[in-house]
Tab-separated table of C-alpha atoms in Angstrom:
chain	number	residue	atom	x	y	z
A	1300	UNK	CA	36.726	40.065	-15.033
A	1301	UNK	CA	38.493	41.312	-17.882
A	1302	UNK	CA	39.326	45.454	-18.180
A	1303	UNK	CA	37.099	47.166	-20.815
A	1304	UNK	CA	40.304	48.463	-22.258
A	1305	UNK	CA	41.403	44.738	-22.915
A	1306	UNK	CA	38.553	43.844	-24.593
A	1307	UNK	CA	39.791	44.584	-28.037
A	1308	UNK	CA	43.456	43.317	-27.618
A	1309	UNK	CA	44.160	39.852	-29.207
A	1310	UNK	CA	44.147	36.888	-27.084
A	1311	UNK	CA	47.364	35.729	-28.612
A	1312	UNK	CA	50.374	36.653	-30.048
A	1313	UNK	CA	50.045	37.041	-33.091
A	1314	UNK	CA	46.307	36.979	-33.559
A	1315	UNK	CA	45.020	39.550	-35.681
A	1316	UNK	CA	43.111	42.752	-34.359
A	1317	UNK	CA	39.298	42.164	-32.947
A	1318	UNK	CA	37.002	43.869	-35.502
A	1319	UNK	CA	35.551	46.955	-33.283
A	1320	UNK	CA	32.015	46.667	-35.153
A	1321	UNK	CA	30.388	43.878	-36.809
A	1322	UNK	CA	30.493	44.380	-40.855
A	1323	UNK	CA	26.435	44.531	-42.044
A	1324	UNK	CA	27.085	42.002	-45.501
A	1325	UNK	CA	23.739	40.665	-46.485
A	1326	UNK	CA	22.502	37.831	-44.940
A	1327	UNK	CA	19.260	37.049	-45.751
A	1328	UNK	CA	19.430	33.156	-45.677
A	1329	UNK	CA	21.927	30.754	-44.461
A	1330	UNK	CA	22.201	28.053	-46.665
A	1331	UNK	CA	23.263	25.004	-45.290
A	1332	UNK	CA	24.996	21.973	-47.423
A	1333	UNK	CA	26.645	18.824	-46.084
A	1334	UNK	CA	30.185	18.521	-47.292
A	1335	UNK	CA	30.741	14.766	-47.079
A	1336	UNK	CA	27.113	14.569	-49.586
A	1337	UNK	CA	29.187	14.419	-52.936
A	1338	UNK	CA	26.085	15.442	-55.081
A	1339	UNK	CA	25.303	18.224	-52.768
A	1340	UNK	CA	29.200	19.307	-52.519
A	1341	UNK	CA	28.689	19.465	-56.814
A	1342	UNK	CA	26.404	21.940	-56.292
A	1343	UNK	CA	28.085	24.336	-54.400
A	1344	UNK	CA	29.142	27.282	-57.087
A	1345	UNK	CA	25.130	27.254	-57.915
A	1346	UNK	CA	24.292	27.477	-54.343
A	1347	UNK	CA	26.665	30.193	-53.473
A	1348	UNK	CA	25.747	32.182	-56.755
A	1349	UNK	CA	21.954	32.216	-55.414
A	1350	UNK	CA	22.527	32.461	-51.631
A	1351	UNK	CA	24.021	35.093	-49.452
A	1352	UNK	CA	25.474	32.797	-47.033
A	1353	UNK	CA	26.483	29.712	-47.555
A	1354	UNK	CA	27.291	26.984	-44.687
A	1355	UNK	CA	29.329	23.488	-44.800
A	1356	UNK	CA	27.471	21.994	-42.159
A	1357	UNK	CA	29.419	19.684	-39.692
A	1358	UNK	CA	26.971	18.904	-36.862
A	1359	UNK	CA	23.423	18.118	-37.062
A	1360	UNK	CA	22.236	15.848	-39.738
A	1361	UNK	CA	25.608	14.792	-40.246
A	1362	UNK	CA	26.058	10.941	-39.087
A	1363	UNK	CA	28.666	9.988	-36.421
A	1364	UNK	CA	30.663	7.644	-39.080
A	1365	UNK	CA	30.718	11.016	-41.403
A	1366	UNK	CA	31.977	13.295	-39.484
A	1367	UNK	CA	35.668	13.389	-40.497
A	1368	UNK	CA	34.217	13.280	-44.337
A	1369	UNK	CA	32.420	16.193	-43.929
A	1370	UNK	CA	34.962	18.226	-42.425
A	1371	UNK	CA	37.594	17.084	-45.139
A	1372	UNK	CA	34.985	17.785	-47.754
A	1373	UNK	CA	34.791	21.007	-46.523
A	1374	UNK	CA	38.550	22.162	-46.847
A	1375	UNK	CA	38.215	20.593	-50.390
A	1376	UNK	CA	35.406	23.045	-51.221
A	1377	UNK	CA	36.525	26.342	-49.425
A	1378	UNK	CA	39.849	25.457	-51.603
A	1379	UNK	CA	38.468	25.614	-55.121
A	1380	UNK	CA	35.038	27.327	-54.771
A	1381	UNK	CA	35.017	31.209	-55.877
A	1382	UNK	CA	32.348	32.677	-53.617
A	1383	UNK	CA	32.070	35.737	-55.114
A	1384	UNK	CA	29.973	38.036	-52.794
A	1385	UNK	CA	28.538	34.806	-50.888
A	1386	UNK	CA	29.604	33.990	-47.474
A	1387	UNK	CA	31.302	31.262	-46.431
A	1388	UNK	CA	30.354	29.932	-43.011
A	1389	UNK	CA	30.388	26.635	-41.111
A	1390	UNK	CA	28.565	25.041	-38.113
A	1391	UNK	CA	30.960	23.038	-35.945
A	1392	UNK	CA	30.350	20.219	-33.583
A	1393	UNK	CA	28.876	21.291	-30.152
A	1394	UNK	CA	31.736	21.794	-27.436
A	1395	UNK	CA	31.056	18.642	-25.636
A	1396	UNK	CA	31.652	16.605	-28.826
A	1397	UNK	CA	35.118	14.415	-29.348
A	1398	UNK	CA	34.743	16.229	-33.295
A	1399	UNK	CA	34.646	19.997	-32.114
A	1400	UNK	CA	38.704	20.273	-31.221
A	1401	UNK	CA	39.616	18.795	-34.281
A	1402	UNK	CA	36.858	21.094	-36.754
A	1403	UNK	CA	38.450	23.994	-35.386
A	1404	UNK	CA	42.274	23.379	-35.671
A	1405	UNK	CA	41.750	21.696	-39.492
A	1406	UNK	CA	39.103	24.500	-40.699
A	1407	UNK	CA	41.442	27.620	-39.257
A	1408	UNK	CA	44.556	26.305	-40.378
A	1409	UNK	CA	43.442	24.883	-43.030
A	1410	UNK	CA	40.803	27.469	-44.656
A	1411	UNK	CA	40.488	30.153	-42.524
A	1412	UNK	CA	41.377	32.991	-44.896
A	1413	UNK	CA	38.276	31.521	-46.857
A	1414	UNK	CA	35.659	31.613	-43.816
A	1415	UNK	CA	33.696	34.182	-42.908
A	1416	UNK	CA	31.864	32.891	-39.745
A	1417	UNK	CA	31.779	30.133	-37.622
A	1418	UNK	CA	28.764	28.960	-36.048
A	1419	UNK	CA	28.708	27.496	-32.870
A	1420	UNK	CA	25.924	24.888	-31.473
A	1421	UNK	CA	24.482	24.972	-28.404
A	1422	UNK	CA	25.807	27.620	-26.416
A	1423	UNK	CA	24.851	28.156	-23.042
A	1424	UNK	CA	26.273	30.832	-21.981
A	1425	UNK	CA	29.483	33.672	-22.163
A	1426	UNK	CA	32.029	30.761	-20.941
A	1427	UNK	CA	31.532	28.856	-23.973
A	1428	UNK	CA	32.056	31.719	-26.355
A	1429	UNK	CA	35.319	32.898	-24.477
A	1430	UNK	CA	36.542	29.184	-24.565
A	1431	UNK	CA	36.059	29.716	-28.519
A	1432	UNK	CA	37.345	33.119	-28.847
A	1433	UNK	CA	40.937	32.160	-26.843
A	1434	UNK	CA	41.160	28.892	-29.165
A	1435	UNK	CA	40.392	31.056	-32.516
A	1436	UNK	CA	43.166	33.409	-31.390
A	1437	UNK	CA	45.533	30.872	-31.448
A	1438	UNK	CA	44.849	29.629	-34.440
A	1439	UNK	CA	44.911	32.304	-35.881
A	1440	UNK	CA	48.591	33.200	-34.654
A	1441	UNK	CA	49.372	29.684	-36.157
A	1442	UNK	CA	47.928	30.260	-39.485
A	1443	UNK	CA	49.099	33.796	-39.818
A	1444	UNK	CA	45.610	35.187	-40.653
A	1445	UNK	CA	44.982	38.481	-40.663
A	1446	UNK	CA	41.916	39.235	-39.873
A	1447	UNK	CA	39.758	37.579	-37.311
A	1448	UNK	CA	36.821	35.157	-38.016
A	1449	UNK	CA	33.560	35.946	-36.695
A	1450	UNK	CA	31.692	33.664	-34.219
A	1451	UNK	CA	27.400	33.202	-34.332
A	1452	UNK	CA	25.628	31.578	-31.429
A	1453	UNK	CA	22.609	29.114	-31.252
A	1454	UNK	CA	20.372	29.629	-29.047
A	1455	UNK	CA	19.017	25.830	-28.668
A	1456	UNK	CA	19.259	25.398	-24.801
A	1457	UNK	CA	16.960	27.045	-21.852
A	1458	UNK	CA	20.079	27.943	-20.348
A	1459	UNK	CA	20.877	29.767	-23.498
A	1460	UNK	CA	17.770	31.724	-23.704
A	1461	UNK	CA	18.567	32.922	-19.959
A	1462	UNK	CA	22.263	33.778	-20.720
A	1463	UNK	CA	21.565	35.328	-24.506
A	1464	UNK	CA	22.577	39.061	-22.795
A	1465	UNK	CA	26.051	38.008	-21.844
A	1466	UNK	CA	26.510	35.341	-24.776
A	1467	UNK	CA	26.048	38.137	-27.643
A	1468	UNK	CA	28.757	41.017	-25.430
A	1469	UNK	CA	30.895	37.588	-24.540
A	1470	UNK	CA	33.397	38.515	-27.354
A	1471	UNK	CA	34.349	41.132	-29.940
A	1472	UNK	CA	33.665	38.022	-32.217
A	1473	UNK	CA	29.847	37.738	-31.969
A	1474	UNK	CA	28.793	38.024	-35.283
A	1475	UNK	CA	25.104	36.914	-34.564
A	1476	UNK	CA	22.629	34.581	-32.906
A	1477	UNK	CA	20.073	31.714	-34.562
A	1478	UNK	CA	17.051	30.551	-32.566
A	1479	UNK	CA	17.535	27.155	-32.666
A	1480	UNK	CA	13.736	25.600	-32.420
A	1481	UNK	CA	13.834	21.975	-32.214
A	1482	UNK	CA	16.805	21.582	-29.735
A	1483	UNK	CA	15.006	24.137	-27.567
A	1484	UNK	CA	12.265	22.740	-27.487
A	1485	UNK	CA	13.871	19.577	-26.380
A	1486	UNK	CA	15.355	21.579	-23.501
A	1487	UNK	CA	12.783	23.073	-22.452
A	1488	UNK	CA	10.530	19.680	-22.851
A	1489	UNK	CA	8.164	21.790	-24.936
A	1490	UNK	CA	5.569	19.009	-26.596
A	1491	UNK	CA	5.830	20.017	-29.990
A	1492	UNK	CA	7.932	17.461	-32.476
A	1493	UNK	CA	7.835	20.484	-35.429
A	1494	UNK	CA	11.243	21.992	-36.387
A	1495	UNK	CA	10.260	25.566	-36.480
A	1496	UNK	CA	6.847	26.840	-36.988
A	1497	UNK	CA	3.703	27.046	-35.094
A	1498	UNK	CA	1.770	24.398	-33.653
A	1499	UNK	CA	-2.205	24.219	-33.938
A	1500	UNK	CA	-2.900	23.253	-30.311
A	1501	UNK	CA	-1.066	26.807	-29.339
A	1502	UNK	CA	-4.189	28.846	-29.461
A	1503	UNK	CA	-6.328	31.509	-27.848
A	1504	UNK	CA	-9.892	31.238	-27.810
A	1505	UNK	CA	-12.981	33.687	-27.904
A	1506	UNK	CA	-15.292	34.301	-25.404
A	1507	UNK	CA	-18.511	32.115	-25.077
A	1508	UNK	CA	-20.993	34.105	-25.844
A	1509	UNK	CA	-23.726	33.932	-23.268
A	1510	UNK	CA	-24.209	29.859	-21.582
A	1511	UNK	CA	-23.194	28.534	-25.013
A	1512	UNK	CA	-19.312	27.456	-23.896
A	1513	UNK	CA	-18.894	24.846	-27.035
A	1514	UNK	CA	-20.212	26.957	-30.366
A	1515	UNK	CA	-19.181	30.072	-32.094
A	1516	UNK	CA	-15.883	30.796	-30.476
A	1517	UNK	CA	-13.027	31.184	-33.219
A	1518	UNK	CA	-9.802	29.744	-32.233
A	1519	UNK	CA	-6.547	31.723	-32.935
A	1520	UNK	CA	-3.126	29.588	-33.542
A	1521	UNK	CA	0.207	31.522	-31.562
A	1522	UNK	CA	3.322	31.685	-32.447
A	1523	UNK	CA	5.680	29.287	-29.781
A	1524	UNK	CA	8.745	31.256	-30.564
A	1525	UNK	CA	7.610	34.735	-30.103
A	1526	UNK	CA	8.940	35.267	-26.629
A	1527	UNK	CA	11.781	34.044	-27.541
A	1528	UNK	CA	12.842	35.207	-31.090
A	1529	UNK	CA	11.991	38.842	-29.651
A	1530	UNK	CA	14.549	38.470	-26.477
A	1531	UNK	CA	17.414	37.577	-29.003
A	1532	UNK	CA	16.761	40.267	-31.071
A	1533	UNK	CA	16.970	42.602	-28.289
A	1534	UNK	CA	19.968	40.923	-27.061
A	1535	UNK	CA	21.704	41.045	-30.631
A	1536	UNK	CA	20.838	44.577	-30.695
A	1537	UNK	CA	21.927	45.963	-27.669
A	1538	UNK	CA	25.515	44.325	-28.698
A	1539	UNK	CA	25.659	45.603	-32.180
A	1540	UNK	CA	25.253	42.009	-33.556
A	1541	UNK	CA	22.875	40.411	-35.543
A	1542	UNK	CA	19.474	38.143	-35.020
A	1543	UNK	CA	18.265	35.169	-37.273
A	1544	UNK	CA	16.101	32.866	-37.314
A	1545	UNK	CA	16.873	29.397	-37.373
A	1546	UNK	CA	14.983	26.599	-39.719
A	1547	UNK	CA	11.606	25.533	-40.899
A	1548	UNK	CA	11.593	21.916	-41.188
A	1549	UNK	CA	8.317	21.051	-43.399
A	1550	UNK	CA	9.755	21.787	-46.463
A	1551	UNK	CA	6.720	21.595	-48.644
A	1552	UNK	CA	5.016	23.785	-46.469
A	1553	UNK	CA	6.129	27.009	-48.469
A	1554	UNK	CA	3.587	29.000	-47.009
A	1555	UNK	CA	3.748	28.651	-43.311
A	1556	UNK	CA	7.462	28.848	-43.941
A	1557	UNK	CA	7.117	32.087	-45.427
A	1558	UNK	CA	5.133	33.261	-42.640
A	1559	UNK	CA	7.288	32.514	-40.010
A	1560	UNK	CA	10.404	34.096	-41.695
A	1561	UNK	CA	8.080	37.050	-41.988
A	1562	UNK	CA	7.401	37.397	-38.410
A	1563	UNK	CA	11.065	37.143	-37.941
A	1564	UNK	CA	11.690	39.715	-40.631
A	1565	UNK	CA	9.102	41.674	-38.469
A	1566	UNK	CA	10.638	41.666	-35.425
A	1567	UNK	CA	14.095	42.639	-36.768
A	1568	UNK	CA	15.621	39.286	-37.424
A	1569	UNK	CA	18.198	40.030	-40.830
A	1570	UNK	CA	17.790	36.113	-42.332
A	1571	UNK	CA	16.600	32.532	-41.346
A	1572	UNK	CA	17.573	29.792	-42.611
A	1573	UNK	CA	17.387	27.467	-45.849
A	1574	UNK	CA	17.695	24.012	-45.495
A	1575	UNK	CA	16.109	23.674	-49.820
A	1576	UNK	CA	16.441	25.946	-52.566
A	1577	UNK	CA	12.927	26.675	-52.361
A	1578	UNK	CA	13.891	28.072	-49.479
A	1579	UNK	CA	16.177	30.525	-50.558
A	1580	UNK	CA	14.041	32.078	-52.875
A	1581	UNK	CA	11.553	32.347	-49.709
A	1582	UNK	CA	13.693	34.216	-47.272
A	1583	UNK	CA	15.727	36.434	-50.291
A	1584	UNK	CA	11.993	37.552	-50.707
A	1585	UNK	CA	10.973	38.066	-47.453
A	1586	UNK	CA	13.844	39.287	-45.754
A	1587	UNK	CA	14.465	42.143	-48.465
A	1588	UNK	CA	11.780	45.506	-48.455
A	1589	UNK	CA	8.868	45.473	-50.638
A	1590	UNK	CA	9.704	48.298	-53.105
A	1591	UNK	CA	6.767	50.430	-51.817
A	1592	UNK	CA	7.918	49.830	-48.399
A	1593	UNK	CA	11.519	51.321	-49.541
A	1594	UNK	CA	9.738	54.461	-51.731
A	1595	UNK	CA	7.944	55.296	-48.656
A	1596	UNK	CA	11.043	55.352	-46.344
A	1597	UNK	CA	13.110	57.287	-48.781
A	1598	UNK	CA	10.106	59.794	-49.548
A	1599	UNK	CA	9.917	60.127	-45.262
A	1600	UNK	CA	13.239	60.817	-45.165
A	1601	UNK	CA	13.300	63.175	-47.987
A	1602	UNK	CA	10.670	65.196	-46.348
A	1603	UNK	CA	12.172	65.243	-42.824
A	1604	UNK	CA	15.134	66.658	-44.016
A	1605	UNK	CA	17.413	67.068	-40.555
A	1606	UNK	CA	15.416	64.572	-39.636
A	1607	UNK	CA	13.902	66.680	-36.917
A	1608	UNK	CA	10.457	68.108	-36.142
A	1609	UNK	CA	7.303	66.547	-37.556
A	1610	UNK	CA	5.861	66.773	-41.287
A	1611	UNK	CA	2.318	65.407	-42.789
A	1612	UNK	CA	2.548	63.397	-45.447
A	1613	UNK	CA	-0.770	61.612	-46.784
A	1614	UNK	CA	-2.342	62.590	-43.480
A	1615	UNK	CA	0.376	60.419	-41.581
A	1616	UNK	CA	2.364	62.711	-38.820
A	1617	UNK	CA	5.753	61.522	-39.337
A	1618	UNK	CA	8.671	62.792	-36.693
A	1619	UNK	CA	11.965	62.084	-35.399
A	1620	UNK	CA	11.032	58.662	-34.439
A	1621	UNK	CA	9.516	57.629	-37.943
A	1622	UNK	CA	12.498	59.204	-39.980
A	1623	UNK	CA	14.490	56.263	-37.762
A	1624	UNK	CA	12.433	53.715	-39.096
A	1625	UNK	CA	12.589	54.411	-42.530
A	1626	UNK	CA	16.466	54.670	-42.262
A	1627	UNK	CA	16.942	51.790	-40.942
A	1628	UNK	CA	14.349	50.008	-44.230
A	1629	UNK	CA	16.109	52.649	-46.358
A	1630	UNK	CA	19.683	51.509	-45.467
A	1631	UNK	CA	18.611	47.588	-45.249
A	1632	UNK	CA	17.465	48.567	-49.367
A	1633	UNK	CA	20.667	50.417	-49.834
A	1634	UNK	CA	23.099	47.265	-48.574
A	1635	UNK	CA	21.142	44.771	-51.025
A	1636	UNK	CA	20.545	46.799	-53.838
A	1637	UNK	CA	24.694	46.776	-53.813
A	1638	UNK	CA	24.574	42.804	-54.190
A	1639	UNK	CA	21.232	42.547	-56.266
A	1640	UNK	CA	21.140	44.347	-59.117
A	1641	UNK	CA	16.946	43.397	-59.610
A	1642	UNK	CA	16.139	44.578	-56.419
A	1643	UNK	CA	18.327	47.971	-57.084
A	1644	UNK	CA	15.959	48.452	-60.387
A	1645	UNK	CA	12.920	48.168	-58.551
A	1646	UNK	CA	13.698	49.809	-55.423
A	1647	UNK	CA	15.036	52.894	-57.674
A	1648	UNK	CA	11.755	52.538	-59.953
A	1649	UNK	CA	9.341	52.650	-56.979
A	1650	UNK	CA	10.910	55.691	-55.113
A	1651	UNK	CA	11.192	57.569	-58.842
A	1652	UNK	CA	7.432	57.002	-58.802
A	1653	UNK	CA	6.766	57.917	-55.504
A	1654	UNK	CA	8.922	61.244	-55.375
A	1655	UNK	CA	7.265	62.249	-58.578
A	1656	UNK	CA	3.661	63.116	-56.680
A	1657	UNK	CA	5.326	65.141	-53.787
């Protein structure tokens, strides 16, 4: 075991300084983009302009013969793309892949003073992370960066969901943690074929009322990744890092797909993410406050004042414990009103309003 007070010393000479706390830069949906799809690379600048993150995918839904494409067309992007305020991430190859060794040394060396965060694949527990972490510092050293890139786990494995404590304190690294749905599933041999999403034979059922057992009972669909979406986001906060939720496959589905990134949103995830535009538009409205939702947390907060003891307002107690809540919606609205100047207007606008009849 490591000492505590080594936990924030470089793992190599000449690696830069672990970052103490995780930097809060929206992240309301991941965008992901293969690099070795020429079209796709073309569209790039648009995608980073709309998107908070954007990722150059090298794993998943890349095939076998394009691997080395997609990582080469991914140092060819980083290099002349302006990001602006956009992320830059990238998924690597799971560790047991012959790709992973070689993603890492090329995209470090390479383009690491142009990534943000680099997602790893199928982690399973804190042994993979620290493999990663050691390997980044090195890299680093090599490439003379200075400052560290972040790591994010996905949680796609049942041995992942049991681990997720010690895989988001494995490293001053963790930036974050994606449910990963359909590799889970395959894990944990759920019988659901769905990336993402609910399925309609997870239900509840009312009672029979009197002998009649077949008519009048309403059925009620569940959500399959509630158990486990809620774990990781009190895993992710107990280590100062943060939650997201992974994909929604059926694309045309815009509604379902907008409900599940709102349970997500609900249970303190930050972003999900896209895998179409339509999608980014879904989770950049989702995972931002309503601007009542913001007027209401800054008019709480206004009227707490310390923030202690307990005030009515519209017949609502609020206390110590609701002034939190509203801080943490109030600061969410104060981080992407910085990056979105429509959302500042209207978050500003609604509180205006709302102050005005105190």
């Amino acid at each position: 075991m490591r000492s505590p007070k080594d936990f924030f010393r470089p793992l190599a000479v000449g690696a830069p300084e672990p970052v103490r706390e995780i930097p809060f830069r929206p992240s309301r949906m991941i965008h992901f983009f293969d690099p070795s799809n020429e079209k796709m690379a073309a569209k790039v600048p648009d995608m980073a302009a709309q998107a908070d993150v954007v990722l150059g995918n090298l794993e998943d839904a890349v095939r076998a013969d394009r691997k080395e494409a997609a990582r080469e067309g991914l140092v060819k992007i980083a290099r002349a793309t302006d990001f602006g305020d956009s992320q830059l991430w990238t998924r690597v190859n799971s560790l047991d892949s012959p790709w992973v060794l070689d993603d890492l040394i090329t995209l470090v060396t390479e383009i690491g003073d142009k990534l943000d965060v680099i997602m790893v694949p199928k982690v399973e527990g804190a042994a993979d992370i620290h493999y990663v972490d050691r390997l980044l510092a090195q890299l680093e050293a090599r490439a003379g960066l200075d400052k560290p890139l972040l790591v994010h786990a996905i949680l796609e494995t049942a041995s992942g969901v049991a681990n997720v404590e010690e895989i988001a304190t494995a490293s001053p690294r963790m930036q974050g943690i994606s449910l990963g749905p359909a590799d889970l599933a395959a894990s944990r041999r759920m019988k659901t074929t769905r990336v993402g999403g609910g399925h309609p034979g997870y239900l509840v059922r009312t009672d029979p009322v009197g002998d009649n057992f077949t008519e009048g009972r309403v059925t009620y669909q569940q959500d399959l990744w509630h158990y486990t979406v809620a774990r990781m986001v009190d895993a992710c906060a107990g280590a100062g890092i943060l939650p997201y939720y992974g994909p929604f496959g059926d694309i045309a589905d815009v509604v379902a797909c907008e409900d599940q990134f709102r349970n997500a949103f609900l249970l303190g995830c930050v972003g999900a993410w896209s895998l179409h535009p339509k999608q980014i538009a879904i989770a950049k409205k989702v995972f931002s406050p309503a601007p009542e939702d913001v007027a209401w947390a800054r008019r709480v907060i206004a009227a707490m004042g310390d923030g202690t003891g307990a005030v009515m307002i519209d017949g609502k107690m609020q206390d110590d414990a609701t002034v939190k809540q509203c801080r943490v919606v109030a600061e969410l609205a104060d981080a992407l009103a910085a990056r979105d100047s429509d959302l500042a207007a209207a978050y500003d606008a609604a509180t205006k309003e709302a102050l005005a009849h105190d």
